[in-house]
Coordinates of C-alpha atoms in Angstrom, one line a residue:
X1 CA -0.1 0.1 -0.1
X2 CA 1.3 3.6 -0.7
X3 CA -0.2 7.0 0.4
X4 CA 0.5 10.3 -1.4
X5 CA 0.1 13.7 -0.2
X6 CA 0.0 16.9 -2.5
X7 CA -1.3 20.3 -2.5
X8 CA -5.2 20.0 -3.2
X9 CA -5.4 23.7 -4.5
X10 CA -3.9 27.2 -5.1
X11 CA -4.3 27.9 -1.2
X12 CA -2.0 25.1 -0.4
X13 CA -4.3 22.9 1.3
X14 CA -3.4 19.4 1.7
X15 CA -4.9 16.6 -0.1
X16 CA -4.3 12.8 0.3
X17 CA -4.5 9.7 -2.0
X18 CA -4.0 6.0 -0.9
X19 CA -3.5 2.9 -3.4
X20 CA -3.9 -0.2 -1.9
X21 CA -4.6 -4.0 -3.0
X22 CA -7.9 -5.0 -4.6
X23 CA -8.3 -7.6 -2.0
X24 CA -6.1 -9.4 0.8
X25 CA -6.5 -12.6 2.6
X26 CA -7.3 -12.7 6.1
X27 CA -3.7 -13.5 7.5
X28 CA -1.9 -11.4 5.2
X29 CA 0.7 -8.9 6.3
X30 CA 0.8 -5.6 4.1
X31 CA 3.6 -3.1 4.3
X32 CA 2.7 0.8 4.0
X33 CA 5.3 3.2 3.9
X34 CA 7.5 2.7 7.0
X35 CA 5.0 1.1 9.0
X36 CA 3.4 -2.2 9.2
X37 CA -0.1 -3.5 9.8
X38 CA -1.8 -6.6 9.6
X39 CA -5.5 -7.6 9.8
X40 CA -6.1 -8.4 13.7
X41 CA -7.4 -11.6 14.7
X42 CA -9.7 -11.9 18.1
X43 CA -8.7 -8.7 19.1
X44 CA -12.0 -7.0 20.8
X45 CA -11.3 -3.6 19.8
X46 CA -10.2 -1.4 16.6
X47 CA -6.5 -1.2 16.3
X48 CA -4.5 2.0 14.7
X49 CA -1.2 1.8 13.1
X50 CA 0.7 4.9 12.2
X51 CA 2.5 4.7 9.1
X52 CA 5.7 6.6 9.2
X53 CA 7.1 9.3 6.4
X54 CA 8.4 6.8 3.9
X55 CA 4.7 6.4 2.8
X56 CA 4.1 9.9 2.4
X57 CA 5.7 12.2 -0.6
X58 CA 6.2 15.7 1.1
X59 CA 6.2 18.3 -1.6
X60 CA 8.5 21.0 -0.8
X61 CA 8.0 24.7 -1.3
X62 CA 5.9 27.5 0.0
X63 CA 2.5 26.5 1.4
X64 CA 3.1 22.8 1.1
X65 CA 4.5 21.9 4.6
X66 CA 3.3 18.6 5.7
X67 CA 4.6 16.7 8.7
X68 CA 6.0 13.3 7.6
X69 CA 4.1 11.4 10.3
X70 CA 0.8 13.3 10.2
X71 CA -1.2 10.4 8.6
X72 CA -3.0 7.5 10.5
X73 CA -4.5 4.0 9.5
X74 CA -7.6 2.7 11.5
X75 CA -8.6 -0.8 11.1
X76 CA -11.5 -2.6 12.3
X77 CA -11.1 -5.8 14.7
X78 CA -11.1 -9.3 13.7
X79 CA -12.2 -9.7 10.2
X80 CA -12.3 -13.0 8.2
X81 CA -14.1 -11.9 4.9
X82 CA -16.3 -9.5 3.7
X83 CA -15.4 -5.7 3.1
X84 CA -13.9 -3.2 5.5
X85 CA -13.3 0.4 5.1
X86 CA -9.9 1.7 6.2
X87 CA -9.5 5.6 7.1
X88 CA -6.4 7.7 6.4
X89 CA -5.8 11.2 7.5
X90 CA -3.0 13.6 7.0
X91 CA -2.7 16.7 9.2
X92 CA -0.5 20.0 8.4
X93 CA 1.4 20.2 11.8
X94 CA 3.3 23.4 12.7
X95 CA 7.2 22.5 12.7
X96 CA 10.3 24.4 12.8
X97 CA 12.1 22.2 10.4
X98 CA 12.8 24.1 7.0
X99 CA 11.6 22.9 3.6
X100 CA 14.6 23.5 1.9
X101 CA 15.6 27.1 2.9
X102 CA 12.1 28.4 3.8
X103 CA 9.8 27.7 6.9
X104 CA 6.6 25.8 5.8
X105 CA 3.4 27.6 5.5
X106 CA 0.4 25.9 7.6
X107 CA -2.7 27.0 6.2
X108 CA -5.4 28.7 8.6
X109 CA -8.3 26.3 7.8
X110 CA -8.6 22.9 6.4
X111 CA -5.8 21.5 7.9
X112 CA -6.7 17.9 7.5
X113 CA -7.5 15.7 4.5
X114 CA -8.8 12.3 4.8
X115 CA -9.5 9.5 2.4
X116 CA -11.7 6.3 3.3
X117 CA -10.8 3.3 1.2
X118 CA -12.7 -0.2 1.1
X119 CA -10.7 -3.0 1.3
X120 CA -12.1 -6.8 0.6
X121 CA -10.9 -9.4 3.0
X122 CA -10.9 -12.9 1.6
X123 CA -10.8 -16.1 3.9
X124 CA -7.9 -17.7 2.1
X125 CA -7.5 -21.4 1.2
X126 CA -9.6 -23.4 -1.2
X127 CA -13.1 -22.8 -1.6
X128 CA -15.7 -25.6 -1.2
X129 CA -19.4 -25.4 -1.7
X130 CA -22.5 -27.8 -1.1
X131 CA -25.6 -27.4 -2.4
X132 CA -28.9 -29.3 -1.1
X133 CA -31.8 -28.9 -3.9
X134 CA -35.2 -29.8 -3.6
X135 CA -38.3 -29.7 -5.9
X136 CA -41.1 -29.2 -3.2
X137 CA -44.7 -29.7 -4.3
X138 CA -47.9 -29.2 -2.7
X139 CA -47.4 -30.0 1.2
X140 CA -44.0 -31.2 1.6
X141 CA -41.0 -30.8 3.8
X142 CA -37.5 -31.6 4.5
X143 CA -34.6 -31.8 7.1
X144 CA -31.5 -30.4 6.4
X145 CA -28.3 -30.6 8.1
X146 CA -25.4 -28.2 7.5
X147 CA -22.1 -29.8 8.7
X148 CA -18.6 -28.4 8.7
X149 CA -15.2 -30.3 8.2
X150 CA -12.8 -30.6 11.0
X151 CA -9.9 -28.4 8.7
X152 CA -12.4 -25.6 7.9
X153 CA -10.6 -22.2 8.3
X154 CA -12.3 -20.2 11.1
X155 CA -14.6 -17.5 10.0
X156 CA -14.8 -18.6 6.3
X157 CA -18.2 -20.5 6.6
X158 CA -21.1 -19.0 5.1
X159 CA -24.6 -20.4 4.0
X160 CA -27.9 -19.1 2.5
X161 CA -31.2 -20.6 1.2
X162 CA -32.7 -19.5 -2.1
X163 CA -36.5 -20.2 -3.4
X164 CA -37.8 -20.1 -7.0
X165 CA -41.0 -20.8 -8.2
X166 CA -39.7 -22.4 -11.5
X167 CA -37.5 -25.6 -11.9
X168 CA -35.9 -23.4 -14.6
X169 CA -35.0 -20.4 -12.4
X170 CA -31.7 -21.1 -11.1
X171 CA -30.2 -21.9 -14.6
X172 CA -32.0 -18.8 -15.8
X173 CA -30.3 -16.7 -13.1
X174 CA -26.8 -18.1 -14.0
X175 CA -26.9 -19.0 -17.5
X176 CA -23.5 -17.6 -18.0
X177 CA -22.0 -19.7 -15.4
X178 CA -23.6 -22.9 -15.1
X179 CA -20.4 -24.5 -14.2
X180 CA -17.4 -23.8 -12.5
X181 CA -15.0 -23.9 -15.5
X182 CA -13.3 -22.0 -18.2
X183 CA -14.8 -21.4 -21.6
X184 CA -13.3 -20.5 -24.8
X185 CA -12.5 -23.6 -27.0
X186 CA -15.1 -25.0 -29.6
X187 CA -16.0 -27.6 -27.1
X188 CA -16.9 -25.9 -23.8
X189 CA -18.3 -23.0 -25.9
X190 CA -21.1 -25.2 -26.7
X191 CA -22.1 -25.7 -22.9
X192 CA -22.7 -22.1 -22.7
X193 CA -24.6 -21.8 -26.0
X194 CA -26.9 -24.6 -26.0
X195 CA -29.0 -24.1 -22.6
X196 CA -29.9 -20.7 -23.9
X197 CA -31.9 -22.2 -26.5
X198 CA -33.7 -24.7 -24.2
X199 CA -34.5 -22.0 -21.7
X200 CA -35.8 -19.7 -24.3
X201 CA -37.9 -22.5 -25.9
X202 CA -39.6 -23.2 -22.5
X203 CA -40.3 -19.4 -21.7
X204 CA -41.7 -18.9 -24.8
X205 CA -44.0 -21.8 -24.6
X206 CA -45.0 -20.9 -21.1
X207 CA -45.3 -17.0 -21.9
X208 CA -43.0 -16.1 -19.4
X209 CA -40.2 -14.8 -22.1
X210 CA -39.9 -11.1 -21.2
X211 CA -38.0 -8.6 -23.4
X212 CA -35.2 -8.2 -20.8
X213 CA -34.9 -12.3 -20.6
X214 CA -35.0 -12.5 -24.6
X215 CA -32.3 -9.8 -24.8
X216 CA -29.9 -11.4 -22.3
X217 CA -30.4 -14.7 -23.9
X218 CA -30.0 -13.8 -27.5
X219 CA -26.9 -12.0 -26.8
X220 CA -25.2 -15.1 -25.3
X221 CA -26.3 -16.9 -28.5
X222 CA -24.9 -14.4 -30.8
X223 CA -21.7 -14.2 -29.1
X224 CA -21.6 -18.0 -29.0
X225 CA -22.4 -18.6 -32.5
X226 CA -19.8 -16.1 -33.7
X227 CA -17.0 -17.7 -31.3
X228 CA -18.1 -21.1 -32.5
X229 CA -17.3 -20.4 -36.0
X230 CA -13.6 -19.8 -35.1
X231 CA -13.5 -23.5 -34.4
X232 CA -14.9 -24.7 -38.1
X233 CA -12.8 -26.4 -40.4
X234 CA -12.9 -25.6 -44.3
X235 CA -14.7 -29.0 -44.9
X236 CA -17.6 -28.0 -42.7
X237 CA -16.7 -29.8 -39.3
X238 CA -15.6 -28.7 -36.1
X239 CA -13.3 -29.4 -33.3
X240 CA -11.9 -27.9 -30.1
X241 CA -9.0 -25.8 -31.8
X242 CA -10.6 -25.5 -35.4
X243 CA -8.1 -25.5 -38.3
X244 CA -5.4 -26.3 -35.4
X245 CA -6.5 -29.7 -35.3
X246 CA -5.8 -32.1 -38.1
X247 CA -9.5 -33.0 -38.5
X248 CA -12.8 -32.3 -37.0
X249 CA -14.8 -34.4 -34.6
X250 CA -18.1 -36.4 -35.4
X251 CA -19.8 -35.9 -32.1
X252 CA -19.0 -32.1 -31.6
X253 CA -20.1 -31.5 -35.3
X254 CA -23.6 -33.0 -34.8
X255 CA -23.7 -31.1 -31.5
X256 CA -23.0 -27.8 -33.4
X257 CA -25.3 -28.8 -36.3
X258 CA -28.5 -29.4 -34.0
X259 CA -27.6 -26.5 -31.6
X260 CA -27.4 -24.1 -34.7
X261 CA -30.4 -25.4 -36.3
X262 CA -32.6 -24.8 -32.9
X263 CA -31.2 -21.3 -32.6
X264 CA -32.5 -20.1 -35.9
X265 CA -35.8 -18.8 -34.3
X266 CA -33.7 -16.7 -32.1
X267 CA -30.8 -15.1 -33.9
X268 CA -29.6 -15.3 -37.5
X269 CA -27.9 -18.2 -38.5
X270 CA -26.1 -18.6 -41.9
X271 CA -27.8 -21.6 -43.7
X272 CA -24.4 -22.4 -45.1
X273 CA -22.9 -23.3 -41.8
X274 CA -25.7 -25.9 -41.5
X275 CA -25.4 -27.3 -44.9
X276 CA -21.7 -27.7 -44.6
X277 CA -21.9 -29.7 -41.1
X278 CA -24.8 -31.9 -42.6
X279 CA -22.4 -32.6 -45.8
X280 CA -19.6 -33.6 -43.4
X281 CA -21.6 -35.8 -41.4
X282 CA -23.3 -37.5 -44.6
X283 CA -19.8 -38.0 -46.0
X284 CA -18.8 -40.1 -42.8
X285 CA -22.0 -42.3 -42.8
X286 CA -20.8 -46.0 -43.2
X287 CA -22.7 -48.5 -45.6
X288 CA -24.2 -49.8 -42.7
X289 CA -26.1 -46.5 -41.7
X290 CA -23.9 -46.0 -38.7
X291 CA -21.4 -42.8 -38.3
X292 CA -17.7 -43.2 -38.1
X293 CA -16.1 -41.6 -35.2
X294 CA -13.4 -39.1 -36.4
X295 CA -11.0 -36.8 -34.5
X296 CA -10.5 -36.2 -30.8
X297 CA -12.2 -34.6 -28.1
X298 CA -9.8 -32.5 -25.7
X299 CA -12.4 -32.7 -23.0
X300 CA -13.6 -36.3 -23.1
X301 CA -16.0 -35.7 -20.3
X302 CA -17.9 -33.6 -22.7
X303 CA -19.4 -36.4 -24.9
X304 CA -20.6 -38.2 -21.8
X305 CA -21.1 -41.8 -22.1
X306 CA -20.9 -42.0 -25.9
X307 CA -17.7 -44.6 -26.3
X308 CA -18.7 -46.8 -29.5
X309 CA -20.0 -46.6 -32.7
X310 CA -23.5 -47.3 -31.7
X311 CA -24.0 -44.7 -28.9
X312 CA -22.3 -42.2 -31.4
X313 CA -24.7 -43.2 -34.1
X314 CA -27.9 -43.0 -31.9
X315 CA -26.6 -39.3 -30.8
X316 CA -26.1 -38.2 -34.4
X317 CA -29.3 -39.6 -35.5
X318 CA -31.1 -37.8 -32.7
X319 CA -29.3 -34.6 -33.6
X320 CA -30.5 -34.7 -37.3
X321 CA -34.0 -35.4 -36.2
X322 CA -33.9 -32.4 -33.5
X323 CA -32.6 -30.5 -36.5
X324 CA -35.9 -31.2 -38.0
X325 CA -34.6 -33.4 -40.8
X326 CA -37.4 -35.7 -42.4
X327 CA -37.8 -39.3 -41.9
X328 CA -37.6 -39.6 -45.5
X329 CA -34.2 -38.3 -45.7
X330 CA -31.9 -41.2 -46.9
X331 CA -29.2 -40.2 -44.3
X332 CA -31.9 -40.4 -41.4
X333 CA -33.6 -43.6 -43.0
X334 CA -30.2 -45.4 -43.1
X335 CA -29.1 -44.3 -39.7
X336 CA -32.5 -45.5 -38.0
X337 CA -31.9 -49.0 -39.9
X338 CA -28.5 -49.1 -38.2
X339 CA -29.8 -48.2 -34.8
X340 CA -32.5 -50.7 -35.3
X341 CA -30.2 -53.5 -35.8
X342 CA -28.2 -52.7 -32.9
X343 CA -30.9 -52.0 -30.4
X344 CA -30.4 -55.3 -28.5
X345 CA -27.4 -53.8 -26.8
X346 CA -27.0 -54.4 -23.1
X347 CA -25.2 -51.2 -22.2
X348 CA -27.8 -48.7 -20.3
X349 CA -26.7 -45.6 -21.5
X350 CA -26.8 -46.8 -25.3
X351 CA -30.4 -47.9 -24.6
X352 CA -31.5 -44.8 -23.5
X353 CA -30.0 -43.0 -26.2
X354 CA -31.7 -45.4 -28.7
X355 CA -35.0 -45.1 -26.9
X356 CA -34.7 -41.0 -27.3
X357 CA -34.0 -41.3 -31.0
X358 CA -36.4 -44.0 -31.6
X359 CA -39.1 -41.6 -29.8
X360 CA -38.2 -38.7 -32.2
X361 CA -38.5 -40.8 -35.1
X362 CA -42.1 -42.0 -34.0
X363 CA -40.8 -45.6 -33.7
X364 CA -43.3 -46.2 -30.7
X365 CA -42.9 -49.9 -30.4
X366 CA -39.0 -49.7 -30.3
X367 CA -39.1 -46.9 -27.8
X368 CA -41.5 -48.5 -25.5
X369 CA -39.4 -51.8 -25.8
X370 CA -36.4 -50.1 -24.4
X371 CA -37.8 -48.1 -21.9
X372 CA -39.5 -51.2 -20.5
X373 CA -36.1 -53.0 -20.4
X374 CA -34.5 -49.7 -18.7
X375 CA -37.5 -50.0 -16.1
X376 CA -36.0 -53.0 -14.8
X377 CA -32.8 -51.6 -13.9
X378 CA -33.8 -48.4 -12.3
X379 CA -33.5 -47.3 -8.9
X380 CA -36.6 -46.0 -6.9
X381 CA -36.6 -44.5 -3.6
X382 CA -38.8 -41.7 -2.0
X383 CA -40.8 -41.0 -4.9
X384 CA -37.4 -40.6 -6.8
X385 CA -36.5 -42.6 -9.9
X386 CA -33.0 -42.7 -11.7
X387 CA -30.5 -45.2 -13.3
X388 CA -26.9 -46.2 -12.5
X389 CA -24.5 -47.2 -15.0
X390 CA -23.2 -50.8 -14.9
X391 CA -19.6 -49.9 -15.3
X392 CA -18.4 -48.0 -12.0
X393 CA -18.8 -44.5 -12.5
X394 CA -16.0 -42.0 -11.4
X395 CA -17.1 -39.8 -8.5
X396 CA -18.0 -36.4 -9.3
X397 CA -15.5 -33.7 -8.6
X398 CA -18.0 -31.3 -7.3
X399 CA -18.6 -31.8 -3.1
X400 CA -22.5 -31.2 -3.4
X401 CA -24.9 -33.2 -1.0
X402 CA -26.0 -36.2 -2.7
X403 CA -24.8 -35.5 -6.0
X404 CA -24.5 -38.5 -8.3
X405 CA -21.7 -39.1 -10.9
X406 CA -22.1 -37.0 -13.9
X407 CA -22.6 -40.2 -16.2
X408 CA -25.7 -41.1 -14.2
X409 CA -27.1 -37.8 -14.4
X410 CA -26.7 -37.8 -18.3
X411 CA -28.0 -41.3 -18.6
X412 CA -31.1 -40.4 -16.3
X413 CA -31.8 -37.3 -18.4
X414 CA -31.9 -39.6 -21.7
X415 CA -34.3 -41.5 -20.2
X416 CA -36.4 -38.8 -19.4
X417 CA -36.2 -37.1 -22.9
X418 CA -37.1 -40.6 -24.1
X419 CA -40.4 -40.6 -22.0
X420 CA -41.3 -36.7 -23.4
X421 CA -40.1 -37.5 -27.0
X422 CA -43.6 -38.4 -28.7
X423 CA -45.7 -35.6 -29.9
X424 CA -48.4 -36.4 -27.5
X425 CA -46.9 -37.5 -23.9
X426 CA -49.3 -39.8 -22.1
X427 CA -50.4 -39.6 -18.6
X428 CA -48.2 -42.7 -17.7
X429 CA -44.8 -41.1 -19.5
X430 CA -45.6 -38.0 -17.3
X431 CA -46.0 -39.8 -13.9
X432 CA -42.6 -41.4 -14.7
X433 CA -41.2 -38.4 -15.8
X434 CA -42.1 -36.6 -12.6
X435 CA -40.3 -39.1 -10.6
X436 CA -37.1 -38.6 -12.5
X437 CA -37.4 -34.8 -12.2
X438 CA -37.3 -35.1 -8.5
X439 CA -34.0 -36.9 -8.7
X440 CA -32.6 -34.5 -11.4
X441 CA -33.5 -31.5 -9.4
X442 CA -31.6 -33.0 -6.4
X443 CA -28.4 -32.9 -8.5
X444 CA -28.2 -29.4 -9.5
X445 CA -25.3 -27.3 -8.4
X446 CA -25.5 -23.8 -6.8
X447 CA -25.8 -22.3 -10.2
X448 CA -28.5 -24.3 -12.0
X449 CA -25.8 -26.7 -13.8
X450 CA -24.7 -30.2 -12.9
X451 CA -21.4 -31.9 -12.0
X452 CA -19.9 -31.9 -15.7
X453 CA -20.4 -30.5 -19.0
X454 CA -22.7 -32.9 -21.2
X455 CA -24.7 -33.8 -18.3
X456 CA -25.6 -30.1 -17.8
X457 CA -26.6 -29.9 -21.7
X458 CA -28.8 -32.9 -21.6
X459 CA -30.4 -32.5 -18.3
X460 CA -31.3 -29.0 -18.9
X461 CA -32.8 -29.8 -22.1
X462 CA -35.0 -32.7 -20.3
X463 CA -35.9 -30.3 -17.5
X464 CA -36.9 -27.7 -20.0
X465 CA -39.0 -30.1 -21.9
X466 CA -40.6 -31.2 -18.8
X467 CA -41.5 -27.8 -17.4
X468 CA -42.9 -26.9 -20.6
X469 CA -45.4 -29.8 -20.5
X470 CA -46.3 -29.0 -16.7
X471 CA -46.3 -25.5 -16.7
X472 CA -49.3 -23.8 -14.7
X473 CA -50.0 -20.2 -13.9
X474 CA -52.3 -20.7 -11.3
X475 CA -51.1 -21.7 -7.5
X476 CA -49.4 -19.8 -4.7
X477 CA -46.8 -21.6 -2.2
X478 CA -45.5 -20.4 1.1
X479 CA -42.0 -21.8 2.0
X480 CA -40.8 -21.5 5.9
X481 CA -37.1 -22.3 6.9
X482 CA -36.7 -22.8 10.4
X483 CA -34.3 -24.0 13.1
X484 CA -34.7 -25.4 16.7
X485 CA -33.1 -22.2 17.9
X486 CA -36.3 -20.5 16.4
X487 CA -34.8 -18.9 13.6
X488 CA -36.9 -18.3 10.7
X489 CA -37.4 -17.4 7.1
X490 CA -40.3 -17.0 5.2
X491 CA -41.2 -16.9 1.5
X492 CA -44.2 -16.5 -0.7
X493 CA -44.3 -17.6 -4.4
X494 CA -46.9 -17.0 -6.8
X495 CA -47.0 -16.4 -10.7
X496 CA -45.9 -12.9 -10.5
X497 CA -42.7 -13.8 -8.9
X498 CA -42.2 -17.2 -10.1
X499 CA -38.8 -16.3 -11.7
X500 CA -37.5 -13.8 -9.0
X501 CA -34.7 -15.3 -6.9
X502 CA -35.5 -15.0 -3.3
X503 CA -32.7 -15.5 -1.0
X504 CA -31.7 -15.3 2.7
X505 CA -28.6 -15.8 4.9
X506 CA -28.5 -18.6 7.2
X507 CA -26.6 -17.8 10.5
X508 CA -26.3 -21.2 12.3
X509 CA -23.7 -22.9 11.0
X510 CA -23.3 -26.0 11.8
X511 CA -27.0 -26.3 12.3
X512 CA -30.2 -28.2 11.5
X513 CA -32.9 -26.8 9.4
X514 CA -36.5 -27.8 8.5
X515 CA -37.8 -26.5 5.0
X516 CA -41.5 -26.6 4.8
X517 CA -43.9 -25.8 1.7
X518 CA -47.4 -25.2 1.7
X519 CA -50.1 -24.5 -0.9
X520 CA -50.7 -25.6 -4.5
X521 CA -48.0 -25.9 -7.1
X522 CA -44.0 -26.6 -6.6
X523 CA -41.0 -24.6 -5.6
X524 CA -37.3 -25.2 -6.3
X525 CA -35.4 -24.7 -3.1
X526 CA -31.7 -24.7 -2.4
X527 CA -29.7 -24.7 0.6
X528 CA -26.2 -23.6 -0.3
X529 CA -23.0 -24.1 2.1
X530 CA -19.8 -22.5 1.4
X531 CA -16.6 -22.7 3.4
X532 CA -12.7 -22.5 2.8
X533 CA -10.2 -25.4 3.7
X534 CA -6.3 -25.4 3.3
X535 CA -4.9 -26.4 0.2
X536 CA -4.9 -30.0 -0.2
X537 CA -1.2 -31.5 0.2
X538 CA -1.9 -35.0 -1.8
X539 CA 0.2 -35.4 -4.9
X540 CA -1.7 -38.7 -5.9
X541 CA -2.9 -37.3 -9.1
X542 CA -0.8 -34.3 -9.9
X543 CA 2.8 -33.4 -8.7
X544 CA 3.3 -29.7 -8.1
X545 CA 6.4 -28.0 -7.3
X546 CA 7.0 -24.2 -6.8
X547 CA 10.1 -22.2 -6.7
X548 CA 10.9 -18.4 -6.1
X549 CA 13.9 -16.6 -6.8
X550 CA 15.3 -15.4 -4.5
X551 CA 14.5 -18.3 -2.2
X552 CA 14.2 -16.0 0.9
X553 CA 12.1 -12.8 1.1
X554 CA 14.9 -10.3 0.9
X555 CA 14.2 -6.3 0.7
X556 CA 14.6 -6.7 -3.1
X557 CA 11.9 -9.3 -3.3
X558 CA 9.5 -7.3 -1.6
X559 CA 8.7 -5.6 -4.6
X560 CA 9.6 -8.1 -7.2
X561 CA 10.4 -11.8 -7.4
X562 CA 10.3 -14.5 -10.0
X563 CA 7.8 -17.7 -9.8
X564 CA 8.3 -20.8 -11.4
X565 CA 5.7 -23.6 -11.2
X566 CA 6.4 -27.1 -12.2
X567 CA 3.4 -29.3 -12.8
X568 CA 3.3 -33.3 -13.5
X569 CA 0.5 -35.8 -14.1
X570 CA 0.8 -39.0 -11.8
X571 CA -2.7 -40.6 -12.3
X572 CA -3.7 -43.9 -13.8
X573 CA -5.1 -42.4 -17.1
X574 CA -3.0 -42.5 -20.5
X575 CA -4.2 -38.9 -20.8
X576 CA -5.2 -36.3 -18.2
X577 CA -8.0 -34.7 -20.2
X578 CA -8.0 -30.9 -19.8
X579 CA -5.6 -29.4 -17.3
X580 CA -5.8 -25.9 -15.6
X581 CA -2.9 -24.4 -13.5
X582 CA -4.0 -21.5 -11.9
X583 CA -1.4 -19.2 -10.1
X584 CA -2.7 -17.1 -7.4
X585 CA -0.4 -14.5 -6.7
X586 CA 0.2 -12.8 -3.2
X587 CA -1.9 -9.8 -2.2
X588 CA -0.8 -6.7 -3.9
X589 CA 1.1 -8.2 -6.6
X590 CA 0.3 -8.3 -10.1
X591 CA 2.3 -10.0 -13.1
X592 CA 5.2 -8.1 -14.6
X593 CA 4.1 -7.7 -18.4
X594 CA 7.9 -8.3 -19.5
X595 CA 7.6 -11.8 -18.0
X596 CA 4.5 -12.9 -19.5
X597 CA 5.9 -13.5 -23.0
X598 CA 8.3 -16.3 -21.1
X599 CA 5.2 -18.5 -20.4
X600 CA 5.2 -21.1 -23.1
X601 CA 3.2 -24.4 -23.6
X602 CA 5.2 -27.5 -23.9
X603 CA 4.9 -29.6 -27.2
X604 CA 1.4 -31.3 -25.8
X605 CA -0.3 -28.0 -25.0
X606 CA -2.5 -26.0 -27.3
X607 CA -2.8 -22.7 -25.6
X608 CA -1.7 -20.6 -22.5
X609 CA -3.8 -17.9 -21.4
X610 CA -2.8 -15.1 -18.5
X611 CA -5.9 -13.9 -17.3
X612 CA -7.6 -12.2 -14.2
X613 CA -9.9 -14.2 -11.7
X614 CA -12.7 -13.2 -10.0
X615 CA -12.4 -13.1 -6.4
X616 CA -15.5 -14.2 -4.4
X617 CA -18.4 -16.8 -4.4
X618 CA -18.0 -17.8 -8.0
X619 CA -14.9 -19.5 -9.0
X620 CA -15.9 -19.1 -12.8
X621 CA -12.9 -16.9 -14.6
X622 CA -13.9 -13.5 -15.6
X623 CA -12.8 -14.0 -19.3
X624 CA -13.0 -16.4 -22.0
X625 CA -10.1 -19.0 -21.7
X626 CA -8.7 -21.4 -24.2
X627 CA -8.4 -25.0 -23.5
X628 CA -5.2 -26.6 -23.1
X629 CA -4.5 -30.5 -22.9
X630 CA -1.6 -32.0 -21.1
X631 CA -1.0 -35.6 -21.5

């Protein structure tokens, strides 16, 4: 932190300016001029620290006399997180010391200048967050317990409850940050693009699409469309890095094709891009009618459970039908023949995809047979229904309560889409769908997305379809959140505010809460707990080594030092998938521009991007980030 005093006007009145870091962590120690101050911990009173003359530039000359020790810093007592204000004052004092060869002149009035500066305090460590989501209908209640781990950083815990009258409300509120992940490459850009379509389709069908929401969603669609064209190959296909990749990718090209087609009612889409992508897929259709797997996905989690020719062909066929290709189209006819000959597969994920594709094609008997076989493997409990893959799924990276692995979310979402795929949805299909929706809603993260990428896209598409079929403008619901200590929060939801996010802080952490809904209709309730823990020391998956130059914090290093990061993958996979190395600088430091050019990817990486990160609740990056892959 630095202070600067100067003459504020022609009469020589002092004026003070202060420069300080954007944010500090609660245990940081900052240097200011010739003094030293730290955020106090556990101190019952405010603390004052005097900053000595090295932090104040005394401007010499007549009428500019300022005593070098005339400014003070006042800090509040123990603060672990949040925003605090600090006050710095300078006072012109009479002194016998000469300014050069002249005696300093002290103005008769306005001897003091004061600045008040906000300083953001962060708890430090690694942010962890948990969310408990519930779709409560009619008269319903749930007991929810907020618990903290043993290694939580003191004072970092915070929690709140949100209430929305619409199952799509959370995704609508956070459409630009459904996942805590970087965006920018040809794969992940589509995760931001596609949900805007599904949400607009739902709001349009339910009559809730306001001009403000439409403009916001269409803005995202327009920017996402233009960005995606960067990753188009000359042959019409798409890949993560466009022409930098040797070939396009079958799955991504089909995903882009159907999404561009579905976006046509909302933004201008050049038909040439659709024809180019469709032509590329047609050229890669095999004699059997199936589609050839071409290219590589940098983010192999994005394509979900698609691992073989049959599941890929089912995905491409469904994409063509969602695009609106007629059943008489030779490409579609041959693709459906391929799927029909492969419909006896034992893989549950492939069965779900096949059931959805056959439903879109109007092949009711094939769809029903597949859904009946899937029902035999369902998991039913507490009025909820979902599916688990036979292959043991990897645990989800997200620390959310009761959150299932992303593969199971995607599998279950495809079953839901299959039940809703016919033009006229039966009462039996809708009853089964409601049980699936109750389970899916519990898997949502605090931003309305899910654990990973493709499960977020598919699940939001399925939920939007269900919400459109079950929408009702009537009904009011009251929600009460209470605790044994008599803490009580009440919310009222009706049609006029069903898309309005209602939020209240929860003070008892740890604590036990009861959420109770009464009335007619449904509400989506999320209880979100956030806290910080020390960085993990385990190197089971990645080995990270940090070096500084100089090694010790010498006087010269206080203003400038070099930082070297060495990361190596130590896991069991043959390739890491996508990797992000984030270097969080000490408070008050910024990267030296001259050193950024020295950061270079190795031969296995595609891109390195230096960016600023947003401090606070959302771990999502502030700007678009290109993907990188490090085998």
